[in-house]
Each structure stands twice: as structure tokens, then as C-alpha cells.
Short mmCIF file of C-alpha atoms and ligand atoms in Angstrom, two decimals:
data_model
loop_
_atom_site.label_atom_id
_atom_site.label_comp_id
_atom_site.label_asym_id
_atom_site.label_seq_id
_atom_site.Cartn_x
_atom_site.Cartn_y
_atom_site.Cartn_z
CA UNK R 97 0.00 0.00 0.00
CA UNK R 98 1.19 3.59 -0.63
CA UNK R 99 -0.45 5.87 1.94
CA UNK R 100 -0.30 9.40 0.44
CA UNK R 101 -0.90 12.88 2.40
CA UNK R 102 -2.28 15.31 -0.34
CA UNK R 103 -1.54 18.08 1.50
CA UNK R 104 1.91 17.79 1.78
CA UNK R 105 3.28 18.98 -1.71
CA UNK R 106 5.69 16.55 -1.72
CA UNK R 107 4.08 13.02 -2.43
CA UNK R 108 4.81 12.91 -5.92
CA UNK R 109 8.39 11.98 -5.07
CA UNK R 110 7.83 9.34 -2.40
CA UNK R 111 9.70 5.99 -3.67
CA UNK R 112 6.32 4.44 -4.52
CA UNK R 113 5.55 6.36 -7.04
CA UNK R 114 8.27 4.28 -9.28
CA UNK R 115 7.16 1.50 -7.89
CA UNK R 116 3.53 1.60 -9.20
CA UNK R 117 4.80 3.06 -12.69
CA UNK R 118 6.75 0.20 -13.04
CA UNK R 119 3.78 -2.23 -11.92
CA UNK R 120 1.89 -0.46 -14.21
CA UNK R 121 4.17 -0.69 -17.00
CA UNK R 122 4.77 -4.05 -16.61
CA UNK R 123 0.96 -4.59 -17.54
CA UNK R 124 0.22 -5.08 -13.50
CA UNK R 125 -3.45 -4.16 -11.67
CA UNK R 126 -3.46 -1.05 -8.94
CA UNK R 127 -6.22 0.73 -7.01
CA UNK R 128 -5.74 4.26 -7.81
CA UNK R 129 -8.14 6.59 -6.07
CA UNK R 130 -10.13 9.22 -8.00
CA UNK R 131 -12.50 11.97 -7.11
CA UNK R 132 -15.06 9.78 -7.51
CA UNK R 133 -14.22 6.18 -6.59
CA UNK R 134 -11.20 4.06 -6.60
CA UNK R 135 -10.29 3.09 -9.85
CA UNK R 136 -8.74 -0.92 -10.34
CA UNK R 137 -6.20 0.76 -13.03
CA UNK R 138 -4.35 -0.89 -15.78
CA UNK R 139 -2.45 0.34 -18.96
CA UNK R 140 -5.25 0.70 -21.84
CA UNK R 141 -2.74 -0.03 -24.03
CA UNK R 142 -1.77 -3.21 -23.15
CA UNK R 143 -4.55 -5.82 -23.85
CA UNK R 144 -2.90 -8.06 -21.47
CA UNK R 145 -3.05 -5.78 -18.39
CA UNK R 146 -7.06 -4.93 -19.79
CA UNK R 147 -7.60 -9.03 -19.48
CA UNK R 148 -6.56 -8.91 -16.25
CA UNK R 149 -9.16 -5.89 -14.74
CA UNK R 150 -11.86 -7.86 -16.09
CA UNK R 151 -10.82 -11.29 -14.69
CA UNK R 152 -10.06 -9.69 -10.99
CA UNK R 153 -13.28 -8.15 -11.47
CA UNK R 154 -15.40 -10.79 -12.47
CA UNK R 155 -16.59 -8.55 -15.13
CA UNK R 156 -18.30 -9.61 -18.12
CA UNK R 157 -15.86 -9.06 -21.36
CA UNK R 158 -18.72 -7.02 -23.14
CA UNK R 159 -18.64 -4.06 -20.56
CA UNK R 160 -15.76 -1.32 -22.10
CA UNK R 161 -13.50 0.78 -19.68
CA UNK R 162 -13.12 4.13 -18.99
CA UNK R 163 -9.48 5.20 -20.20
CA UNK R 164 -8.01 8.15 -17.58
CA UNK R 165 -5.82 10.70 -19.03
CA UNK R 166 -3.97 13.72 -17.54
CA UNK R 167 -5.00 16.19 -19.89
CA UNK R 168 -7.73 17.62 -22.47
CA UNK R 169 -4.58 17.73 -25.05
CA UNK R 170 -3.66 13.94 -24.35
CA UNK R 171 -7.74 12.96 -24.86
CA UNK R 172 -7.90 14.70 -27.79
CA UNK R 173 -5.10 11.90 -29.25
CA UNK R 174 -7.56 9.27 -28.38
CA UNK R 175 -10.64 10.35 -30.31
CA UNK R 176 -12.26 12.71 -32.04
CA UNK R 177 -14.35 15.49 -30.25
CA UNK R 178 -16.97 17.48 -31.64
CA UNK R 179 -17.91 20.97 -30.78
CA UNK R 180 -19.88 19.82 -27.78
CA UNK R 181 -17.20 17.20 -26.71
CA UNK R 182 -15.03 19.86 -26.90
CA UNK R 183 -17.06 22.25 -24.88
CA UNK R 184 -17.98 19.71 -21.75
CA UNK R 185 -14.40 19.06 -22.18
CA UNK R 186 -13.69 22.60 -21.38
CA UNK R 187 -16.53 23.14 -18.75
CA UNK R 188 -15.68 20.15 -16.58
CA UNK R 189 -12.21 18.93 -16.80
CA UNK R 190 -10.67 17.69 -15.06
CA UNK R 191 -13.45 16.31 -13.08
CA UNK R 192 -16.40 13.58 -12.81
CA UNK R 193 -17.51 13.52 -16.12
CA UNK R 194 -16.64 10.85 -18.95
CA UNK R 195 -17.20 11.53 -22.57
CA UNK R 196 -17.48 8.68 -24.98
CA UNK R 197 -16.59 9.82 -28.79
CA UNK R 198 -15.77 8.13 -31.51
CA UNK R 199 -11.81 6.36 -31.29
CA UNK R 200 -9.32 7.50 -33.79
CA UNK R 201 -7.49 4.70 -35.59
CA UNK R 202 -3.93 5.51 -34.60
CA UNK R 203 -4.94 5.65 -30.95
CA UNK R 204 -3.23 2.57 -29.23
CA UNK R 205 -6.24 2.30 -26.48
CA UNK R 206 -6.77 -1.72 -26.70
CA UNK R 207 -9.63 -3.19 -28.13
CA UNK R 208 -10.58 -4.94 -24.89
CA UNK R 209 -10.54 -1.75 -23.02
CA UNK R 210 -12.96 -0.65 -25.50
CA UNK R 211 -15.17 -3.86 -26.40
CA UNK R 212 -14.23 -3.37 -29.81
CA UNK R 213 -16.52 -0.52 -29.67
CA UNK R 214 -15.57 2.06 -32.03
CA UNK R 215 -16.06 4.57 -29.47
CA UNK R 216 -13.73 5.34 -26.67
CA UNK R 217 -14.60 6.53 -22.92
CA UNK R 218 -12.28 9.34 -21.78
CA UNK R 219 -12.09 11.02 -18.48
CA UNK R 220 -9.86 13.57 -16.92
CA UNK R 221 -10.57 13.20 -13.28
CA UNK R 222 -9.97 16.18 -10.67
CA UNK R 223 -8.43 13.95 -8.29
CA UNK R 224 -4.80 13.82 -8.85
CA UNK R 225 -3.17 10.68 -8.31
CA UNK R 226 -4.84 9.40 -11.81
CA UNK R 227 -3.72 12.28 -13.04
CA UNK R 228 0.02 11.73 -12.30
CA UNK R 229 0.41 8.51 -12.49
CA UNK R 230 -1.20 8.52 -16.53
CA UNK R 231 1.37 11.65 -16.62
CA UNK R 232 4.43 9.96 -15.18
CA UNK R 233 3.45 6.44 -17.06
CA UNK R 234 2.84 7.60 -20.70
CA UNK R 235 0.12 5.64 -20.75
CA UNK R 236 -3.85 6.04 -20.43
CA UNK R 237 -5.00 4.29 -17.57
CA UNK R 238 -8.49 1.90 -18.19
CA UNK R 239 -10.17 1.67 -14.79
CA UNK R 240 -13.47 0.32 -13.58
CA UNK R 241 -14.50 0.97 -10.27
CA UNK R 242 -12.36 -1.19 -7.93
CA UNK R 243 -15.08 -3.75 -6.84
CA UNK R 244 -16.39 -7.26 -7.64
CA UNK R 245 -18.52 -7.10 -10.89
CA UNK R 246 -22.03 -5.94 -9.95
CA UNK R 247 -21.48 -4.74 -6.37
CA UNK R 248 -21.13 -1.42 -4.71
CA UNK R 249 -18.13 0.49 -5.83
CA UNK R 250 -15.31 1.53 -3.22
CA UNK R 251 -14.39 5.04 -1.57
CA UNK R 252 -11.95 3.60 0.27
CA UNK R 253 -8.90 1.87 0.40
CA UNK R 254 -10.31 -0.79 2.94
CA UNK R 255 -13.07 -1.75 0.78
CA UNK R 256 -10.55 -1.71 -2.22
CA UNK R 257 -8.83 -4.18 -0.30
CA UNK R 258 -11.81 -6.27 1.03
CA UNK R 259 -12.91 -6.17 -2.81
CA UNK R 260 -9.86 -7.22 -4.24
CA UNK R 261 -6.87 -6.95 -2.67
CA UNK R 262 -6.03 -10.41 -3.37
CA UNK R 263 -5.49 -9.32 -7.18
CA UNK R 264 -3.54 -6.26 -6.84
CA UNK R 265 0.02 -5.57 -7.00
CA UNK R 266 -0.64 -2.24 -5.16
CA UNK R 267 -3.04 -0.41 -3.27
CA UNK R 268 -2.68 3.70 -3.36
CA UNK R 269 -4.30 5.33 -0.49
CA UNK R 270 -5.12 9.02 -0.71
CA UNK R 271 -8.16 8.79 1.66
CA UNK R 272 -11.90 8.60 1.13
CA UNK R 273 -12.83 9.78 -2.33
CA UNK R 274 -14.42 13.63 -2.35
CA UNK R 275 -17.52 12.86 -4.62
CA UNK R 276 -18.18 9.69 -3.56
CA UNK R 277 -19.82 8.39 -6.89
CA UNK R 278 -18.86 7.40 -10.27
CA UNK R 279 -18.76 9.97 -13.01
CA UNK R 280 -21.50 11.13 -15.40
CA UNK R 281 -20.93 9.69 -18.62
CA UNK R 282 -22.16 11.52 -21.96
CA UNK R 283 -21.63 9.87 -25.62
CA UNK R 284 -21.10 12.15 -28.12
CA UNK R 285 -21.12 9.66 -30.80
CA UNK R 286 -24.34 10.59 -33.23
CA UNK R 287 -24.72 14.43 -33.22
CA UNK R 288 -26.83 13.99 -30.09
CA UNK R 289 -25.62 14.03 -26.54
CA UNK R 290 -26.95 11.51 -24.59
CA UNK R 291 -26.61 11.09 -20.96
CA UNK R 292 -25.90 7.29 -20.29
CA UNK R 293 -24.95 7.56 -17.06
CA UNK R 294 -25.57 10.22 -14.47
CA UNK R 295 -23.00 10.73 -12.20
CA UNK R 296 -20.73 13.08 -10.03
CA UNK R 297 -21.86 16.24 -12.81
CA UNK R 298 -25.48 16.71 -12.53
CA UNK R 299 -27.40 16.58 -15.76
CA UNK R 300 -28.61 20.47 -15.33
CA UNK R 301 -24.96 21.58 -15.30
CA UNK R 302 -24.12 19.52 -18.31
CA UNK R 303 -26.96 21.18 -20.13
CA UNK R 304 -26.28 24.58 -19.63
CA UNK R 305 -23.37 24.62 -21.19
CA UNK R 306 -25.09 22.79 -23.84
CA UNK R 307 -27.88 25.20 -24.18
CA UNK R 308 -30.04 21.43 -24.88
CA UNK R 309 -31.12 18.94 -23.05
CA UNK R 310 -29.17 15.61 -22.85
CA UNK R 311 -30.89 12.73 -25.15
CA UNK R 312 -31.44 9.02 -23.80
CA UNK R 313 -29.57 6.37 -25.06
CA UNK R 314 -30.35 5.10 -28.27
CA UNK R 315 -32.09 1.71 -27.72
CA UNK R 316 -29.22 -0.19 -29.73
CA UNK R 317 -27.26 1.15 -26.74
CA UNK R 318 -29.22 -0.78 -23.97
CA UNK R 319 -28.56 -4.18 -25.51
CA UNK R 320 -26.57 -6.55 -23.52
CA UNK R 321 -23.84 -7.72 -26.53
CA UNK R 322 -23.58 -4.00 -27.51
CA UNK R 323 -23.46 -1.67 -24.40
CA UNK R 324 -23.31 1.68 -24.65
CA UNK R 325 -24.75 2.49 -21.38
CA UNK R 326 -23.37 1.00 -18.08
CA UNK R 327 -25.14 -0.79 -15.71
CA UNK R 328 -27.91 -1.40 -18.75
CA UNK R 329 -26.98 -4.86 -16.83
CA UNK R 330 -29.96 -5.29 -14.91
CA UNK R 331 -28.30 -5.32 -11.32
CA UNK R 332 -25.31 -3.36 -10.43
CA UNK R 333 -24.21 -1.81 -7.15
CA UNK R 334 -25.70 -4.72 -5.35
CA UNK R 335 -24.92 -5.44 -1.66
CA UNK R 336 -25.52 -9.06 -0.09
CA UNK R 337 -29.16 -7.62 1.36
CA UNK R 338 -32.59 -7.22 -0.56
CA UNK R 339 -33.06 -3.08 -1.15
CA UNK R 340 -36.70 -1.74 -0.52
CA UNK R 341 -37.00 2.17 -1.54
CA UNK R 342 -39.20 5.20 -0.83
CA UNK R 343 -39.46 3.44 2.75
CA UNK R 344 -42.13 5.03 4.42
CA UNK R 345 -41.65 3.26 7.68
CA UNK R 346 -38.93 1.10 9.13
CA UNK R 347 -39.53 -2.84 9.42
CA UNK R 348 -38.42 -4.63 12.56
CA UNK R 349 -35.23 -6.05 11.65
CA UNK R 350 -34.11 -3.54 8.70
CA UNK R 351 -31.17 -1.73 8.11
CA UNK R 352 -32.25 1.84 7.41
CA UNK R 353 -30.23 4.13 5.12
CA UNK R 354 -32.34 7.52 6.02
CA UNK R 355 -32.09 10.89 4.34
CA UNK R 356 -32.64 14.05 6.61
CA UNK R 357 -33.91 14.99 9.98
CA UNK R 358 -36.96 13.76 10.11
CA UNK R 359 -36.45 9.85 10.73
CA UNK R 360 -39.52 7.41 9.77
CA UNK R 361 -41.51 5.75 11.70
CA UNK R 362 -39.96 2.45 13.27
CA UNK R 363 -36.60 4.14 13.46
CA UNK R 364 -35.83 2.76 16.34
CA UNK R 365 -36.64 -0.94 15.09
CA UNK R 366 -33.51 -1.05 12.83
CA UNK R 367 -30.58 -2.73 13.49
CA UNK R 368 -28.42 -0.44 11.68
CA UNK R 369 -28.73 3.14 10.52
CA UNK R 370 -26.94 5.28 8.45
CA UNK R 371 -28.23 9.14 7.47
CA UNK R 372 -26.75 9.87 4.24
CA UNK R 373 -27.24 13.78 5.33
CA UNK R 374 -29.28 15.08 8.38
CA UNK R 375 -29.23 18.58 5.99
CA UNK R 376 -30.13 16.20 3.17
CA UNK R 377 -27.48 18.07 1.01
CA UNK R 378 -27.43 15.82 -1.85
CA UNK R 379 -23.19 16.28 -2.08
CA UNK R 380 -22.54 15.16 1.01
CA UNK R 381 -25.03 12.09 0.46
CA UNK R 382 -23.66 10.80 -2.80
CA UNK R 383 -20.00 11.20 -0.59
CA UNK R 384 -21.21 8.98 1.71
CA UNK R 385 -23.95 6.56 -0.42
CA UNK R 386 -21.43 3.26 -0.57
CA UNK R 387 -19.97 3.71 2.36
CA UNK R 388 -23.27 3.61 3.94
CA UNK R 389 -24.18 0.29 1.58
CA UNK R 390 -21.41 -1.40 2.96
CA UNK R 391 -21.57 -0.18 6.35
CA UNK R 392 -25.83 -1.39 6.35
CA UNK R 393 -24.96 -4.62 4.22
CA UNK R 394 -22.47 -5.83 7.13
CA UNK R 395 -25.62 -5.76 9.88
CA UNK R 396 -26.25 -8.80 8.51
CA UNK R 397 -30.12 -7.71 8.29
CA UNK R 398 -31.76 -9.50 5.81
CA UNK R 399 -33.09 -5.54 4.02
CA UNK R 400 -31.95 -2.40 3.98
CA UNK R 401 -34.99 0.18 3.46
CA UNK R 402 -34.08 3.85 1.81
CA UNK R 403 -36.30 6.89 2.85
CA UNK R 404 -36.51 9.10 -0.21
CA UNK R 405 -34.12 10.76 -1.58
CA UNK R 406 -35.08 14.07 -4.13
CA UNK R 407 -34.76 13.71 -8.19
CA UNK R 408 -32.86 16.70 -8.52
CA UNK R 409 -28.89 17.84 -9.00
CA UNK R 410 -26.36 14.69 -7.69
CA UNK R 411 -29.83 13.21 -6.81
CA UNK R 412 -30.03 11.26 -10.24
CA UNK R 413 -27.19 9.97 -9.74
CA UNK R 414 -27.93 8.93 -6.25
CA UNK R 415 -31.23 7.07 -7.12
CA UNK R 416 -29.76 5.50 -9.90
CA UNK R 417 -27.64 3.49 -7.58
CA UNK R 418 -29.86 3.15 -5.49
CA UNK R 419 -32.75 1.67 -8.08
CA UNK R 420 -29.87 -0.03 -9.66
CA UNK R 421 -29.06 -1.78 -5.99
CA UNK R 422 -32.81 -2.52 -5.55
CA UNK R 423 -33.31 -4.28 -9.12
CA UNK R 424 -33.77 -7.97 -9.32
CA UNK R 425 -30.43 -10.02 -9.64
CA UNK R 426 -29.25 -12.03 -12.24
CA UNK R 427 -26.89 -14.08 -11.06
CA UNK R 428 -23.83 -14.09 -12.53
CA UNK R 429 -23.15 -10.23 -11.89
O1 LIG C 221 -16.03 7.71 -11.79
C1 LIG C 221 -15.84 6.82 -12.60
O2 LIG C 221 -16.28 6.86 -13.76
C2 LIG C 221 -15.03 5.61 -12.15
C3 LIG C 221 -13.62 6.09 -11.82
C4 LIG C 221 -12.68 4.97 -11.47
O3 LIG C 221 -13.13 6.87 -12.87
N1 LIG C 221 -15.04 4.59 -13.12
C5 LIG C 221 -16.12 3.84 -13.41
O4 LIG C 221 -15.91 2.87 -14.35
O5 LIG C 221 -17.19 4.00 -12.88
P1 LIG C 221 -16.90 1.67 -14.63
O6 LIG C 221 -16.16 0.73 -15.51
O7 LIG C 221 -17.43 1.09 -13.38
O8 LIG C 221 -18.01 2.29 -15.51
C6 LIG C 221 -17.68 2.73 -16.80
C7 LIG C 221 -18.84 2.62 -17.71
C8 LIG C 221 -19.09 1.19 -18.11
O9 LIG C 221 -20.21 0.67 -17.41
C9 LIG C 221 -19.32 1.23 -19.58
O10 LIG C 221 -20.57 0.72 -19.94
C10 LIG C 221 -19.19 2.70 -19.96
O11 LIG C 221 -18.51 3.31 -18.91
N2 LIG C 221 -18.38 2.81 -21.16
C11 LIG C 221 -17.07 2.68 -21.30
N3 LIG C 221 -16.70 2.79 -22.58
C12 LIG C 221 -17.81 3.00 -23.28
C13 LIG C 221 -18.10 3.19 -24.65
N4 LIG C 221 -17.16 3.17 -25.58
N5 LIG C 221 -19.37 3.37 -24.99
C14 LIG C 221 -20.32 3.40 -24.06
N6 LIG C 221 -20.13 3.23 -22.74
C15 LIG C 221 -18.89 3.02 -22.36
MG1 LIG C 222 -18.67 0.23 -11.58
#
């Protein structure tokens, strides 16, 4: 594990940092944390090192990666960006929001980081360990969320290593993550933006510097052998215990994963409780959301019931999860 301080200027030049270039180089797995979540990073270019993110994970082959770069300049050699790739580009990196655009041939992002796709998702996140270590490697980084395929995604490098550190060469631990969850991801493959994922960016700030509303995803996109959204997989973000939303009371014998001050009825029934935000300040609950799945899920109780949680800002994003948590499994994922 490297354990880095970002506030002393310095960390960049701690030993490690060779140490998990040359892991990375050599085509080897590392948690890398992000603004969002911790990342389970490999070289995109090597389809090797891609192979081996999707076997750790447990991931099904069809779902492509998200390829981290330092800069706008050092996307814009990986594919081709039209005027409103360019401007979201502008707006919101670096930061939590992915853009998918079409590849360009000479870019040597591996076809298993992609799915053979002929798009490519690209993300310069705000959090700068990514940042540095795609810098200091040459290399894009492809990174998933560092968790078992299909389960809640980590903020920390404990649950990194509860996940997965069995399959890492190295963990990098920069503390919790700031956002909390995964980025917003917009294709601007067709002339249309579409939102496929809504994440750490809210959909109203994407859109006015748009001036137009994000599209859906086209329906080709939501098939399972050609995936264009993520998490079009049924069941994502799972945890071990059954989900039940827009509680309205609290069973006997539930977890309870409340929003705000006003606690439901039965509160005091639960076995475990977690407020995602007593000011129900949607940034601070999407900080804390899978912390608080993990943290519920190890009660042991058989369901964890969610008190709603409002549509708006990081709130998409938030339900999504938590919808996406609640869904019916298929096993397998
Ligand atoms: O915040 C995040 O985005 C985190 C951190 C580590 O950066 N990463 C993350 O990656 O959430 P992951 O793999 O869990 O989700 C990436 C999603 C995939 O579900 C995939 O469907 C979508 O991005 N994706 C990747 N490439 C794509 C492409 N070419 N076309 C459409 N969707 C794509
Ligand atoms: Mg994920």
C-alpha cells in the first residue's frame, strides 16, 4: 500500500511512485483513487493488463472501460471530439464527467478496453493521483471501479482491499474519495448528446453549457452484446441484502439508510442506521452513499430500506444506484 498525504506537496516523489509506474508498466493491476471512486487501473494499451481488470473483477468481457488521461490535449489523441465534446471538455475537466466519442485509428487504447466498440470513454478526473500517475506512465490508464462485478463500488482503500486486494500488485491510499460516486458519462457519438450515465456532474450543469437537453440512449445502446450504457446490466451496485425504496416506515429487523432529519416511523426498530445527510445536502449524500451500503450490508439484516431521496442535482445519480441496488439479480453479476 502507498499511503499518500495530499496536502503535503511533496508526495509525488515518495519511492512508490516508481514502484507503481513500473507495476503499471509491466501490464500489472493497482487501485488508484479518484475523485469519484477508486479506480482498479491498468495500462489501456496493453490488452494483457485490460484481461486482467476484467478477470479480478469478475466482469463480463462485453462491458468497455473508462481510459483516464492527464489532460484535455492527451484525450484529444484518443478520439475525435466534436464541438460539444469539446465544450464539456472545457466546462468540466478535469473532473467527474466521462465523454465517450468516436476512437481515432492511430490511438493505441486496446480493443478490450474498449469492447471493440468504435467509441472510446475518456475522463480527466480532478483527483490527482490518476492524473500523475497517466502523466508519469505515458500511458492512459483503463479503470473500472475497484469492486467485484455488480457490487457497490469503493471510496476507500479498505473496501478496495476487502474487494480485491487479493489481485492487486498495489493499493494507493489518498483517503476517502471527495464525490463519492462514479462519473456522469455523456456519448457524443451521433450528433446527439446523450446522458448514459448520471454521475458526479449533474445533468442540469451539463446542459447549460449545452444550451439542450441531454438525449437518452439510443435503444441499440441498452442491448446486452452491444453496451453503450453502463449498468444497462440489470443489477449493479448490489450489496448481499434485498433493497426496498421510498421506505415510508422502518420494518423490525431492517437496516435503514435515512435521508434528513426527520427519521420514519420504526426508526428505532432497525438494526443499523446510516443518514446519508441530516441537511439532506445531496453532495454530502452521494459522498457517503457506498460507504453507507457497505456499512448497512455488514448488519447482517436481511433488508436495507431507503427513505426518499429528491430527483434533482447529484440526486439522479444517487437514485440510480440506489434503483440499480434494488433491481432484481441475475446471477452471474
Ligand atoms: O467515476 C468513474 O467513472 C469511475 C472512476 C474509477 O473513474 N469509473 C467507473 O468505471 O465508474 P466503470 O467501468 O465502473 O463504468 C464505466 C462505464 C461502463 O459501465 C461502460 O458501460 C461505460 O462506462 N463505457 C465505457 N466505454 C464505453 C463506450 N465506448 N461506450 C459506451 N459506454 C462506455
Ligand atoms: Mg462500476
Amino acid at each position: 500500500r502507498w499511503i499518500i498525504d495530499l496536502s503535503q506537496e511533496n508526495w509525488r516523489e515518495a519511492p512508490e511512485a516508481a514502484d507503481v509506474c513500473e507495476a503499471l508498466i509491466a501490464g500489472q493491476l493497482a487501485a488508484i483513487p479518484t475523485e469519484t471512486v477508486y479506480g482498479l487501473a491498468a495500462d489501456a494499451t496493453n490488452g494483457q493488463a485490460c484481461a486482467r481488470i476484467f478477470s479480478a473483477k469478475g466482469r463480463p468481457q462485453f462491458n468497455p472501460l473508462i481510459s483516464h488521461v492527464q489532460s484535455v490535449e492527451a484525450a484529444l489523441k484518443h478520439g475525435t471530439f466534436n464541438e460539444d465534446a469539446l465544450k464539456l471538455a472545457e466546462a468540466f475537466w478535469p473532473g467527474p464527467l466521462t465523454l465517450v466519442v468516436p476512437k481515432r485509428p492511430e490511438s493505441p487504447i486496446s480493443d478490450l478496453a474498449t469492447a471493440g466498440l468504435q467509441s472510446v470513454a475518456l475522463r480527466v478526473p480532478s483527483g490527482p493521483v490518476m492524473r500523475f500517475l497517466a502523466e508519469r506512465t505515458g500511458r492512459p490508464l483503463a479503470a473500472p471501479s475497484a469492486n467485484v462485478s455488480g457490487r457497490v463500488s469503493t471510496t476507500t482503500a479498505d473496501a478496495v482491499e476487502a474487494d480485491l486486494g487479493h489481485a492487486l500488485s498495489f493499493i494507493v491510499d489518498a483517503g476517502p474519495c471527495q464525490i463519492g460516486i462514479e462519473s456522469t458519462i455523456v456519448a457524443l457519438t451521433d450528433g446527439t448528446p446523450r446522458l448514459l450515465r448520471p454521475g458526479g456532474v449533474p445533468r442540469e450543469a451539463i446542459e447549460a453549457v449545452l444550451g439542450q437537453s441531454l438525449a437518452a440512449p439510443t435503444d441499440l445502446s441498452t442491448r446486452q452484446d452491444a453496451p453503450q450504457a453502463p449498468g444497462m446490466l440489470t443489477s449493479h451496485y448490489a450489496p448481499a441484502a434485498a433493497v426496498r425504496l421510498n421506505a415510508t416506515d422502518v420494518r423490525t429487523g431492517e437496516a435503514y439508510l435515512a435521508f434528513g432529519a426527520h427519521a420514519l416511523a420504526g426508526a428505532e426498530g432497525a438494526v443499523a442506521c446510516f443518514n446519508l445527510s441530516e441537511a439532506e445536502d445531496l453532495t454530502e449524500a452521494a459522498a457517503r452513499l457506498f460507504a453507507a451500503m457497505r456499512h448497512l450490508d455488514s448488519s447482517g439484516a436481511a433488508t436495507i430500506c431507503v427513505q426518499s431521496i429528491p430527483e434533482t442535482g447529484l440526486g439522479e445519480a444517487i437514485n440510480d444506484r440506489l434503483r440499480r441496488a434494488a433491481a432484481p439479480r441475475t446471477p452471474g453479476h
